PDB file of C-alpha atoms and ligand atoms in Angstrom:
ATOM      1  CA  MET C   1     136.809  39.031  49.774  1.00  0.00           C
ATOM      2  CA  SER C   2     140.307  36.902  48.814  1.00  0.00           C
ATOM      3  CA  LEU C   3     142.532  35.122  51.404  1.00  0.00           C
ATOM      4  CA  THR C   4     145.378  37.847  51.414  1.00  0.00           C
ATOM      5  CA  GLU C   5     142.211  40.534  52.096  1.00  0.00           C
ATOM      6  CA  SER C   6     141.153  38.465  55.380  1.00  0.00           C
ATOM      7  CA  ARG C   7     142.473  38.363  58.888  1.00  0.00           C
ATOM      8  CA  PHE C   8     143.673  34.916  58.216  1.00  0.00           C
ATOM      9  CA  VAL C   9     146.965  35.321  60.988  1.00  0.00           C
ATOM     10  CA  ILE C  10     150.172  32.862  60.897  1.00  0.00           C
ATOM     11  CA  ALA C  11     151.735  33.609  64.026  1.00  0.00           C
ATOM     12  CA  ILE C  12     155.525  32.199  64.582  1.00  0.00           C
ATOM     13  CA  ASP C  13     156.929  32.337  68.007  1.00  0.00           C
ATOM     14  CA  GLY C  14     160.201  30.999  69.422  1.00  0.00           C
ATOM     15  CA  PRO C  15     163.504  31.509  70.998  1.00  0.00           C
ATOM     16  CA  ALA C  16     166.406  34.199  70.425  1.00  0.00           C
ATOM     17  CA  ALA C  17     167.880  33.759  66.959  1.00  0.00           C
ATOM     18  CA  SER C  18     165.445  30.703  65.908  1.00  0.00           C
ATOM     19  CA  GLY C  19     164.876  32.250  62.655  1.00  0.00           C
ATOM     20  CA  LYS C  20     161.795  33.427  63.251  1.00  0.00           C
ATOM     21  CA  SER C  21     161.887  36.981  61.411  1.00  0.00           C
ATOM     22  CA  SER C  22     163.428  35.530  58.208  1.00  0.00           C
ATOM     23  CA  THR C  23     161.298  32.519  57.839  1.00  0.00           C
ATOM     24  CA  ALA C  24     157.931  34.576  58.494  1.00  0.00           C
ATOM     25  CA  ARG C  25     159.264  37.000  55.986  1.00  0.00           C
ATOM     26  CA  ALA C  26     159.392  33.897  53.368  1.00  0.00           C
ATOM     27  CA  VAL C  27     156.708  32.068  54.405  1.00  0.00           C
ATOM     28  CA  ALA C  28     154.253  35.636  53.965  1.00  0.00           C
ATOM     29  CA  VAL C  29     156.400  35.850  50.443  1.00  0.00           C
ATOM     30  CA  ALA C  30     155.274  32.483  49.222  1.00  0.00           C
ATOM     31  CA  LEU C  31     151.845  32.800  50.529  1.00  0.00           C
ATOM     32  CA  GLY C  32     151.624  36.621  49.575  1.00  0.00           C
ATOM     33  CA  PHE C  33     150.471  37.690  52.448  1.00  0.00           C
ATOM     34  CA  ARG C  34     151.951  40.998  55.153  1.00  0.00           C
ATOM     35  CA  GLN C  35     154.653  40.355  57.677  1.00  0.00           C
ATOM     36  CA  ALA C  36     155.079  42.084  61.084  1.00  0.00           C
ATOM     37  CA  ASP C  37     158.026  41.617  63.344  1.00  0.00           C
ATOM     38  CA  SER C  38     157.023  42.144  66.906  1.00  0.00           C
ATOM     39  CA  GLY C  39     160.447  42.012  68.192  1.00  0.00           C
ATOM     40  CA  ALA C  40     161.313  44.309  65.776  1.00  0.00           C
ATOM     41  CA  LEU C  41     158.931  46.850  67.735  1.00  0.00           C
ATOM     42  CA  TYR C  42     160.531  45.987  71.186  1.00  0.00           C
ATOM     43  CA  ARG C  43     163.619  46.678  69.393  1.00  0.00           C
ATOM     44  CA  ALA C  44     162.143  50.053  68.022  1.00  0.00           C
ATOM     45  CA  ALA C  45     160.853  51.702  71.033  1.00  0.00           C
ATOM     46  CA  THR C  46     164.496  50.317  72.963  1.00  0.00           C
ATOM     47  CA  ALA C  47     166.373  52.511  70.090  1.00  0.00           C
ATOM     48  CA  ALA C  48     163.801  55.413  70.771  1.00  0.00           C
ATOM     49  CA  ARG C  49     164.281  55.551  74.592  1.00  0.00           C
ATOM     50  CA  LEU C  50     168.270  55.183  74.468  1.00  0.00           C
ATOM     51  CA  ARG C  51     168.420  58.347  71.888  1.00  0.00           C
ATOM     52  CA  VAL C  52     166.797  60.428  74.839  1.00  0.00           C
ATOM     53  CA  GLY C  53     170.086  58.660  77.230  1.00  0.00           C
ATOM     54  CA  GLY C  54     170.421  58.322  80.830  1.00  0.00           C
ATOM     55  CA  ASP C  55     171.137  54.750  82.285  1.00  0.00           C
ATOM     56  CA  SER C  56     169.317  52.288  81.247  1.00  0.00           C
ATOM     57  CA  ALA C  57     168.715  51.185  84.939  1.00  0.00           C
ATOM     58  CA  ASP C  58     166.833  54.367  85.697  1.00  0.00           C
ATOM     59  CA  TRP C  59     164.644  54.282  82.691  1.00  0.00           C
ATOM     60  CA  SER C  60     161.067  54.506  83.923  1.00  0.00           C
ATOM     61  CA  GLU C  61     158.185  52.744  82.343  1.00  0.00           C
ATOM     62  CA  GLU C  62     156.692  56.445  81.546  1.00  0.00           C
ATOM     63  CA  SER C  63     159.946  57.519  79.756  1.00  0.00           C
ATOM     64  CA  VAL C  64     160.411  54.294  77.574  1.00  0.00           C
ATOM     65  CA  LEU C  65     156.163  54.810  76.193  1.00  0.00           C
ATOM     66  CA  ASP C  66     156.774  58.178  75.957  1.00  0.00           C
ATOM     67  CA  ALA C  67     159.856  57.675  73.709  1.00  0.00           C
ATOM     68  CA  ALA C  68     157.952  55.034  72.012  1.00  0.00           C
ATOM     69  CA  ARG C  69     155.847  57.869  70.634  1.00  0.00           C
ATOM     70  CA  SER C  70     158.455  58.270  68.028  1.00  0.00           C
ATOM     71  CA  VAL C  71     158.002  54.921  66.516  1.00  0.00           C
ATOM     72  CA  THR C  72     155.537  54.355  63.672  1.00  0.00           C
ATOM     73  CA  VAL C  73     154.526  51.193  61.571  1.00  0.00           C
ATOM     74  CA  HIS C  74     155.541  51.405  57.344  1.00  0.00           C
ATOM     75  CA  PRO C  75     154.360  48.642  55.174  1.00  0.00           C
ATOM     76  CA  ALA C  76     156.941  48.509  52.877  1.00  0.00           C
ATOM     77  CA  ASP C  77     156.988  45.440  49.873  1.00  0.00           C
ATOM     78  CA  GLY C  78     154.883  43.372  52.119  1.00  0.00           C
ATOM     79  CA  VAL C  79     156.758  43.918  55.466  1.00  0.00           C
ATOM     80  CA  PHE C  80     155.383  46.586  58.405  1.00  0.00           C
ATOM     81  CA  GLU C  81     158.892  48.028  59.160  1.00  0.00           C
ATOM     82  CA  ALA C  82     159.525  49.609  62.761  1.00  0.00           C
ATOM     83  CA  TRP C  83     160.826  53.001  61.871  1.00  0.00           C
ATOM     84  CA  VAL C  84     161.961  55.669  65.000  1.00  0.00           C
ATOM     85  CA  ASP C  85     162.041  59.496  64.359  1.00  0.00           C
ATOM     86  CA  GLY C  86     160.874  59.091  60.721  1.00  0.00           C
ATOM     87  CA  SER C  87     163.247  56.909  59.149  1.00  0.00           C
ATOM     88  CA  ALA C  88     163.940  53.066  59.319  1.00  0.00           C
ATOM     89  CA  ALA C  89     166.528  52.292  61.732  1.00  0.00           C
ATOM     90  CA  ASP C  90     167.717  48.701  61.080  1.00  0.00           C
ATOM     91  CA  ALA C  91     171.215  48.908  61.979  1.00  0.00           C
ATOM     92  CA  GLU C  92     170.601  50.140  64.992  1.00  0.00           C
ATOM     93  CA  LEU C  93     167.676  48.207  65.607  1.00  0.00           C
ATOM     94  CA  ARG C  94     169.907  44.950  65.602  1.00  0.00           C
ATOM     95  CA  GLY C  95     172.821  47.083  67.168  1.00  0.00           C
ATOM     96  CA  GLU C  96     174.393  45.884  70.413  1.00  0.00           C
ATOM     97  CA  GLU C  97     173.077  48.311  72.196  1.00  0.00           C
ATOM     98  CA  VAL C  98     169.670  47.714  71.663  1.00  0.00           C
ATOM     99  CA  THR C  99     169.751  43.968  71.991  1.00  0.00           C
ATOM    100  CA  ALA C 100     171.352  44.474  75.795  1.00  0.00           C
ATOM    101  CA  ASN C 101     168.489  46.680  76.949  1.00  0.00           C
ATOM    102  CA  VAL C 102     165.803  45.476  74.738  1.00  0.00           C
ATOM    103  CA  SER C 103     164.490  42.471  77.310  1.00  0.00           C
ATOM    104  CA  LEU C 104     164.080  45.376  80.415  1.00  0.00           C
ATOM    105  CA  VAL C 105     162.090  47.084  78.136  1.00  0.00           C
ATOM    106  CA  ALA C 106     160.016  43.832  77.113  1.00  0.00           C
ATOM    107  CA  ARG C 107     158.977  43.194  80.780  1.00  0.00           C
ATOM    108  CA  MET C 108     157.119  46.933  80.989  1.00  0.00           C
ATOM    109  CA  GLN C 109     153.532  45.789  80.318  1.00  0.00           C
ATOM    110  CA  SER C 110     152.487  48.885  79.126  1.00  0.00           C
ATOM    111  CA  VAL C 111     155.205  48.795  76.649  1.00  0.00           C
ATOM    112  CA  ARG C 112     153.908  44.977  76.057  1.00  0.00           C
ATOM    113  CA  GLU C 113     150.374  46.481  75.337  1.00  0.00           C
ATOM    114  CA  TRP C 114     151.784  49.284  73.056  1.00  0.00           C
ATOM    115  CA  VAL C 115     153.287  46.342  70.688  1.00  0.00           C
ATOM    116  CA  ASN C 116     150.143  44.227  70.913  1.00  0.00           C
ATOM    117  CA  GLU C 117     147.766  47.286  69.985  1.00  0.00           C
ATOM    118  CA  LYS C 118     150.540  47.959  67.036  1.00  0.00           C
ATOM    119  CA  MET C 119     150.470  44.554  65.533  1.00  0.00           C
ATOM    120  CA  ARG C 120     146.404  44.100  65.739  1.00  0.00           C
ATOM    121  CA  GLU C 121     146.413  46.859  63.734  1.00  0.00           C
ATOM    122  CA  CYS C 122     149.140  45.198  61.079  1.00  0.00           C
ATOM    123  CA  ALA C 123     146.749  42.227  61.133  1.00  0.00           C
ATOM    124  CA  GLN C 124     143.742  44.563  60.303  1.00  0.00           C
ATOM    125  CA  ILE C 125     144.349  45.244  56.777  1.00  0.00           C
ATOM    126  CA  GLY C 126     144.737  41.690  55.933  1.00  0.00           C
ATOM    127  CA  ALA C 127     146.825  38.011  56.192  1.00  0.00           C
ATOM    128  CA  ILE C 128     149.433  38.321  57.978  1.00  0.00           C
ATOM    129  CA  VAL C 129     152.678  36.077  59.181  1.00  0.00           C
ATOM    130  CA  VAL C 130     153.348  37.673  62.484  1.00  0.00           C
ATOM    131  CA  ASP C 131     156.185  36.681  64.576  1.00  0.00           C
ATOM    132  CA  GLY C 132     157.569  37.134  68.433  1.00  0.00           C
ATOM    133  CA  ARG C 133     157.337  35.229  71.309  1.00  0.00           C
ATOM    134  CA  ASP C 134     154.076  35.375  72.167  1.00  0.00           C
ATOM    135  CA  MET C 135     151.746  36.041  68.980  1.00  0.00           C
ATOM    136  CA  GLY C 136     149.951  32.640  69.428  1.00  0.00           C
ATOM    137  CA  THR C 137     149.277  33.066  73.166  1.00  0.00           C
ATOM    138  CA  ALA C 138     148.941  36.404  74.475  1.00  0.00           C
ATOM    139  CA  VAL C 139     148.368  38.374  70.925  1.00  0.00           C
ATOM    140  CA  PHE C 140     146.780  36.507  68.496  1.00  0.00           C
ATOM    141  CA  PRO C 141     144.758  33.185  70.388  1.00  0.00           C
ATOM    142  CA  ASP C 142     142.505  32.697  67.419  1.00  0.00           C
ATOM    143  CA  ALA C 143     145.209  32.614  64.823  1.00  0.00           C
ATOM    144  CA  ALA C 144     144.341  29.899  62.045  1.00  0.00           C
ATOM    145  CA  LEU C 145     148.268  28.546  62.511  1.00  0.00           C
ATOM    146  CA  LYS C 146     150.856  28.888  65.237  1.00  0.00           C
ATOM    147  CA  ILE C 147     154.436  27.464  64.782  1.00  0.00           C
ATOM    148  CA  TRP C 148     156.640  27.191  67.694  1.00  0.00           C
ATOM    149  CA  LEU C 149     160.516  27.309  66.213  1.00  0.00           C
ATOM    150  CA  VAL C 150     163.416  26.361  68.171  1.00  0.00           C
ATOM    151  CA  ALA C 151     166.820  24.704  67.344  1.00  0.00           C
ATOM    152  CA  ASP C 152     169.828  24.296  69.354  1.00  0.00           C
ATOM    153  CA  PRO C 153     171.567  26.968  71.160  1.00  0.00           C
ATOM    154  CA  GLU C 154     174.975  26.533  69.457  1.00  0.00           C
ATOM    155  CA  VAL C 155     173.050  26.290  66.461  1.00  0.00           C
ATOM    156  CA  ARG C 156     171.183  29.694  66.652  1.00  0.00           C
ATOM    157  CA  ALA C 157     174.618  31.515  68.348  1.00  0.00           C
ATOM    158  CA  HIS C 158     176.295  29.848  65.018  1.00  0.00           C
ATOM    159  CA  ARG C 159     173.693  31.619  62.741  1.00  0.00           C
ATOM    160  CA  ARG C 160     173.379  34.442  64.249  1.00  0.00           C
ATOM    161  CA  SER C 161     177.409  34.896  64.151  1.00  0.00           C
ATOM    162  CA  ILE C 162     177.357  34.448  60.460  1.00  0.00           C
ATOM    163  CA  GLU C 163     174.624  37.250  60.398  1.00  0.00           C
ATOM    164  CA  LEU C 164     176.272  39.397  62.159  1.00  0.00           C
ATOM    165  CA  LEU C 165     180.039  38.601  61.217  1.00  0.00           C
ATOM    166  CA  GLY C 166     179.122  37.707  58.175  1.00  0.00           C
ATOM    167  CA  ARG C 167     181.570  34.977  58.246  1.00  0.00           C
ATOM    168  CA  ILE C 168     182.354  31.910  60.220  1.00  0.00           C
ATOM    169  CA  PRO C 169     182.724  32.289  63.664  1.00  0.00           C
ATOM    170  CA  SER C 170     185.760  31.217  65.648  1.00  0.00           C
ATOM    171  CA  ASP C 171     185.810  28.981  68.360  1.00  0.00           C
ATOM    172  CA  ASP C 172     185.287  31.751  71.066  1.00  0.00           C
ATOM    173  CA  GLU C 173     183.005  34.155  69.205  1.00  0.00           C
ATOM    174  CA  LEU C 174     180.826  31.050  69.205  1.00  0.00           C
ATOM    175  CA  ALA C 175     180.839  30.491  72.857  1.00  0.00           C
ATOM    176  CA  ARG C 176     180.399  34.089  73.923  1.00  0.00           C
ATOM    177  CA  GLU C 177     177.228  34.053  70.927  1.00  0.00           C
ATOM    178  CA  THR C 178     175.613  31.068  72.879  1.00  0.00           C
ATOM    179  CA  GLY C 179     176.590  32.275  75.938  1.00  0.00           C
ATOM    180  CA  GLU C 180     174.636  35.553  75.242  1.00  0.00           C
ATOM    181  CA  LEU C 181     171.754  34.129  73.799  1.00  0.00           C
ATOM    182  CA  THR C 182     170.685  31.747  76.648  1.00  0.00           C
ATOM    183  CA  ALA C 183     171.079  34.568  78.812  1.00  0.00           C
ATOM    184  CA  ARG C 184     168.645  36.332  76.654  1.00  0.00           C
ATOM    185  CA  ASP C 185     166.468  33.131  76.207  1.00  0.00           C
ATOM    186  CA  ALA C 186     166.476  33.727  80.761  1.00  0.00           C
ATOM    187  CA  ARG C 187     165.562  37.036  80.668  1.00  0.00           C
ATOM    188  CA  ASP C 188     162.666  36.156  77.812  1.00  0.00           C
ATOM    189  CA  ALA C 189     161.442  33.277  79.744  1.00  0.00           C
ATOM    190  CA  ARG C 190     158.512  34.592  81.294  1.00  0.00           C
ATOM    191  CA  GLN C 191     156.616  35.549  77.752  1.00  0.00           C
ATOM    192  CA  THR C 192     158.391  33.178  75.730  1.00  0.00           C
ATOM    193  CA  GLN C 193     155.998  30.277  75.721  1.00  0.00           C
ATOM    194  CA  PRO C 194     154.461  27.745  73.293  1.00  0.00           C
ATOM    195  CA  ALA C 195     150.820  27.799  72.747  1.00  0.00           C
ATOM    196  CA  ASP C 196     149.255  24.381  73.463  1.00  0.00           C
ATOM    197  CA  ASP C 197     148.250  24.260  70.101  1.00  0.00           C
ATOM    198  CA  ALA C 198     151.662  25.270  68.547  1.00  0.00           C
ATOM    199  CA  VAL C 199     152.985  22.788  65.535  1.00  0.00           C
ATOM    200  CA  HIS C 200     156.781  22.502  66.882  1.00  0.00           C
ATOM    201  CA  VAL C 201     159.229  22.701  64.258  1.00  0.00           C
ATOM    202  CA  ASP C 202     162.607  22.178  65.067  1.00  0.00           C
ATOM    203  CA  THR C 203     165.068  23.799  62.409  1.00  0.00           C
ATOM    204  CA  THR C 204     168.432  22.345  64.153  1.00  0.00           C
ATOM    205  CA  ARG C 205     168.819  19.971  61.318  1.00  0.00           C
ATOM    206  CA  LEU C 206     167.081  21.845  58.750  1.00  0.00           C
ATOM    207  CA  SER C 207     167.670  23.980  55.732  1.00  0.00           C
ATOM    208  CA  PRO C 208     166.364  27.470  55.587  1.00  0.00           C
ATOM    209  CA  ALA C 209     164.394  26.416  52.304  1.00  0.00           C
ATOM    210  CA  GLU C 210     163.469  23.145  54.258  1.00  0.00           C
ATOM    211  CA  GLN C 211     161.678  25.351  57.021  1.00  0.00           C
ATOM    212  CA  VAL C 212     160.108  27.692  55.289  1.00  0.00           C
ATOM    213  CA  ALA C 213     158.882  24.332  52.781  1.00  0.00           C
ATOM    214  CA  ARG C 214     157.716  22.826  55.866  1.00  0.00           C
ATOM    215  CA  ILE C 215     155.519  25.876  57.477  1.00  0.00           C
ATOM    216  CA  VAL C 216     154.197  26.796  54.109  1.00  0.00           C
ATOM    217  CA  ASP C 217     152.605  23.365  53.932  1.00  0.00           C
ATOM    218  CA  LEU C 218     151.034  23.310  57.234  1.00  0.00           C
ATOM    219  CA  ALA C 219     149.820  26.895  56.176  1.00  0.00           C
ATOM    220  CA  ARG C 220     148.325  25.763  52.980  1.00  0.00           C
ATOM    221  CA  ASP C 221     146.897  22.654  54.443  1.00  0.00           C
ATOM    222  CA  ARG C 222     145.050  25.484  57.056  1.00  0.00           C
ATOM    223  CA  ILE C 223     144.114  27.128  54.467  1.00  0.00           C
ATOM    224  CA  GLN C 224     142.219  24.717  52.453  1.00  0.00           C
ATOM    225  CA  ARG C 225     140.602  23.860  55.927  1.00  0.00           C
ATOM    226  CA  SER C 226     139.270  27.170  56.617  1.00  0.00           C
ATOM    227  CA  GLY C 227     137.736  26.901  52.815  1.00  0.00           C
ATOM    228  CA  SER C 228     139.300  30.488  51.872  1.00  0.00           C
ATOM    229  CA  ALA C 229     140.647  31.036  48.231  1.00  0.00           C
ATOM    230  CA  PRO C 230     143.886  31.675  47.946  1.00  0.00           C
ATOM    231  CA  SER C 231     144.260  34.350  45.907  1.00  0.00           C
ATOM    232  CA  PRO C 232     146.177  33.843  42.527  1.00  0.00           C
ATOM    233  CA  ASP C 233     148.474  36.904  42.892  1.00  0.00           C
ATOM    234  CA  ALA C 234     150.491  38.419  45.679  1.00  0.00           C
ATOM    235  CA  GLY C 235     147.627  40.642  47.190  1.00  0.00           C
ATOM    236  CA  GLY C 236     148.464  43.554  49.516  1.00  0.00           C
ATOM    237  CA  ARG C 237     152.106  43.485  48.733  1.00  0.00           C
TER     238      ARG C 237
HETATM  239  O1  C5P R   1     162.984  38.605  68.124  1.00  0.00           O
HETATM  240  P1  C5P R   1     163.809  39.545  68.661  1.00  0.00           P
HETATM  241  O2  C5P R   1     164.912  38.822  69.087  1.00  0.00           O
HETATM  242  O3  C5P R   1     164.066  40.546  67.480  1.00  0.00           O
HETATM  243  O4  C5P R   1     163.423  40.116  69.784  1.00  0.00           O
HETATM  244  C1  C5P R   1     164.094  41.192  70.323  1.00  0.00           C
HETATM  245  C2  C5P R   1     163.551  41.156  72.088  1.00  0.00           C
HETATM  246  O5  C5P R   1     161.785  41.402  72.159  1.00  0.00           O
HETATM  247  C3  C5P R   1     163.431  39.765  72.890  1.00  0.00           C
HETATM  248  O6  C5P R   1     164.780  39.846  73.110  1.00  0.00           O
HETATM  249  C4  C5P R   1     162.687  40.109  73.852  1.00  0.00           C
HETATM  250  O7  C5P R   1     162.563  40.694  75.043  1.00  0.00           O
HETATM  251  C5  C5P R   1     161.093  40.961  73.195  1.00  0.00           C
HETATM  252  N1  C5P R   1     160.322  40.253  72.270  1.00  0.00           N
HETATM  253  C6  C5P R   1     159.270  40.227  73.226  1.00  0.00           C
HETATM  254  N2  C5P R   1     158.323  39.589  72.934  1.00  0.00           N
HETATM  255  C7  C5P R   1     158.058  39.619  71.343  1.00  0.00           C
HETATM  256  C8  C5P R   1     158.647  39.332  70.693  1.00  0.00           C
HETATM  257  C9  C5P R   1     160.012  40.507  71.536  1.00  0.00           C
HETATM  258  O8  C5P R   1     159.009  40.230  74.714  1.00  0.00           O
HETATM  259  N3  C5P R   1     156.502  38.948  71.093  1.00  0.00           N
END
C-alpha cells in the first residue's frame, strides 16, 4: 500500500484565523495527501439552517441537524469540499452571517457527532490532512502528527482582514476584526484545546511558506519513522 492510500492522518488545530486551512491545503499538496476542513462542515450546516430561516436564537438542535442533511462532501482536486443543496457555496460559508452563527451550531453535540463522522469517512479513503479545533483530540486521537497552530490575535486579524478586504485594513477595521476574532475564540474555547502530544507552531513571525515548510518537515520525519514509503506521485489527488 502506498502512503497516500494509507490511513496516515495529520491533524492541524488552532484558534480562528490561525491559517489552519490554507496551511493544511499547502501541506497536503506538498505530500500528495487529501485535505478536509472540519470548520467548513460546521459552516455548511449553519448556512443550510440559515437558508431555512428564522431567528437563530430559536434554532433547535434537531432543526439544524435536519438542515445539515442537504450538506454533502465532494472530493475536488484533493480537497473535500462541503456543498449545500447540491452546489459549492464558498462565499456564503465564509460570509458574515454564517461566521456570526457558526459557534452556536458548533456547540450542538449531535452536530459535532455529524461533523466528526463525515471527517472520519474522508480519512477512510487515504492519507489526509484534517484541520479544525478538535481534530487531534476528539476526532483523530491517533493521528500520526498533530499540530497546534497559533498566532497573536492582532496578526491573525490582520491576515483575515487582508483576505476579506483584499487590502491593508485601517486601524479601526483591524481593531474590529481583532475584537471579533477574540470573541469567537471565547465562544469556541471549550472545543479548542491542544492535544497533549501536539507540536505547537507559532506563526506570528513566520511567512506562510515557512510555516508550511516547518510542518512538511515534521510530517516527513513522522512518515520516515512510521516506515511508510511515500508515494512517488500525488496519489489520490
Ligand atoms: O475554522 P473555521 O473558522 O472555519 O471554523 C468555523 C467554526 O466552526 C468555529 O468558529 C467553531 O465554532 C467551529 N469549529 C469547531 N470545531 C472544529 C472546527 C470548527 O467547533 N473542529
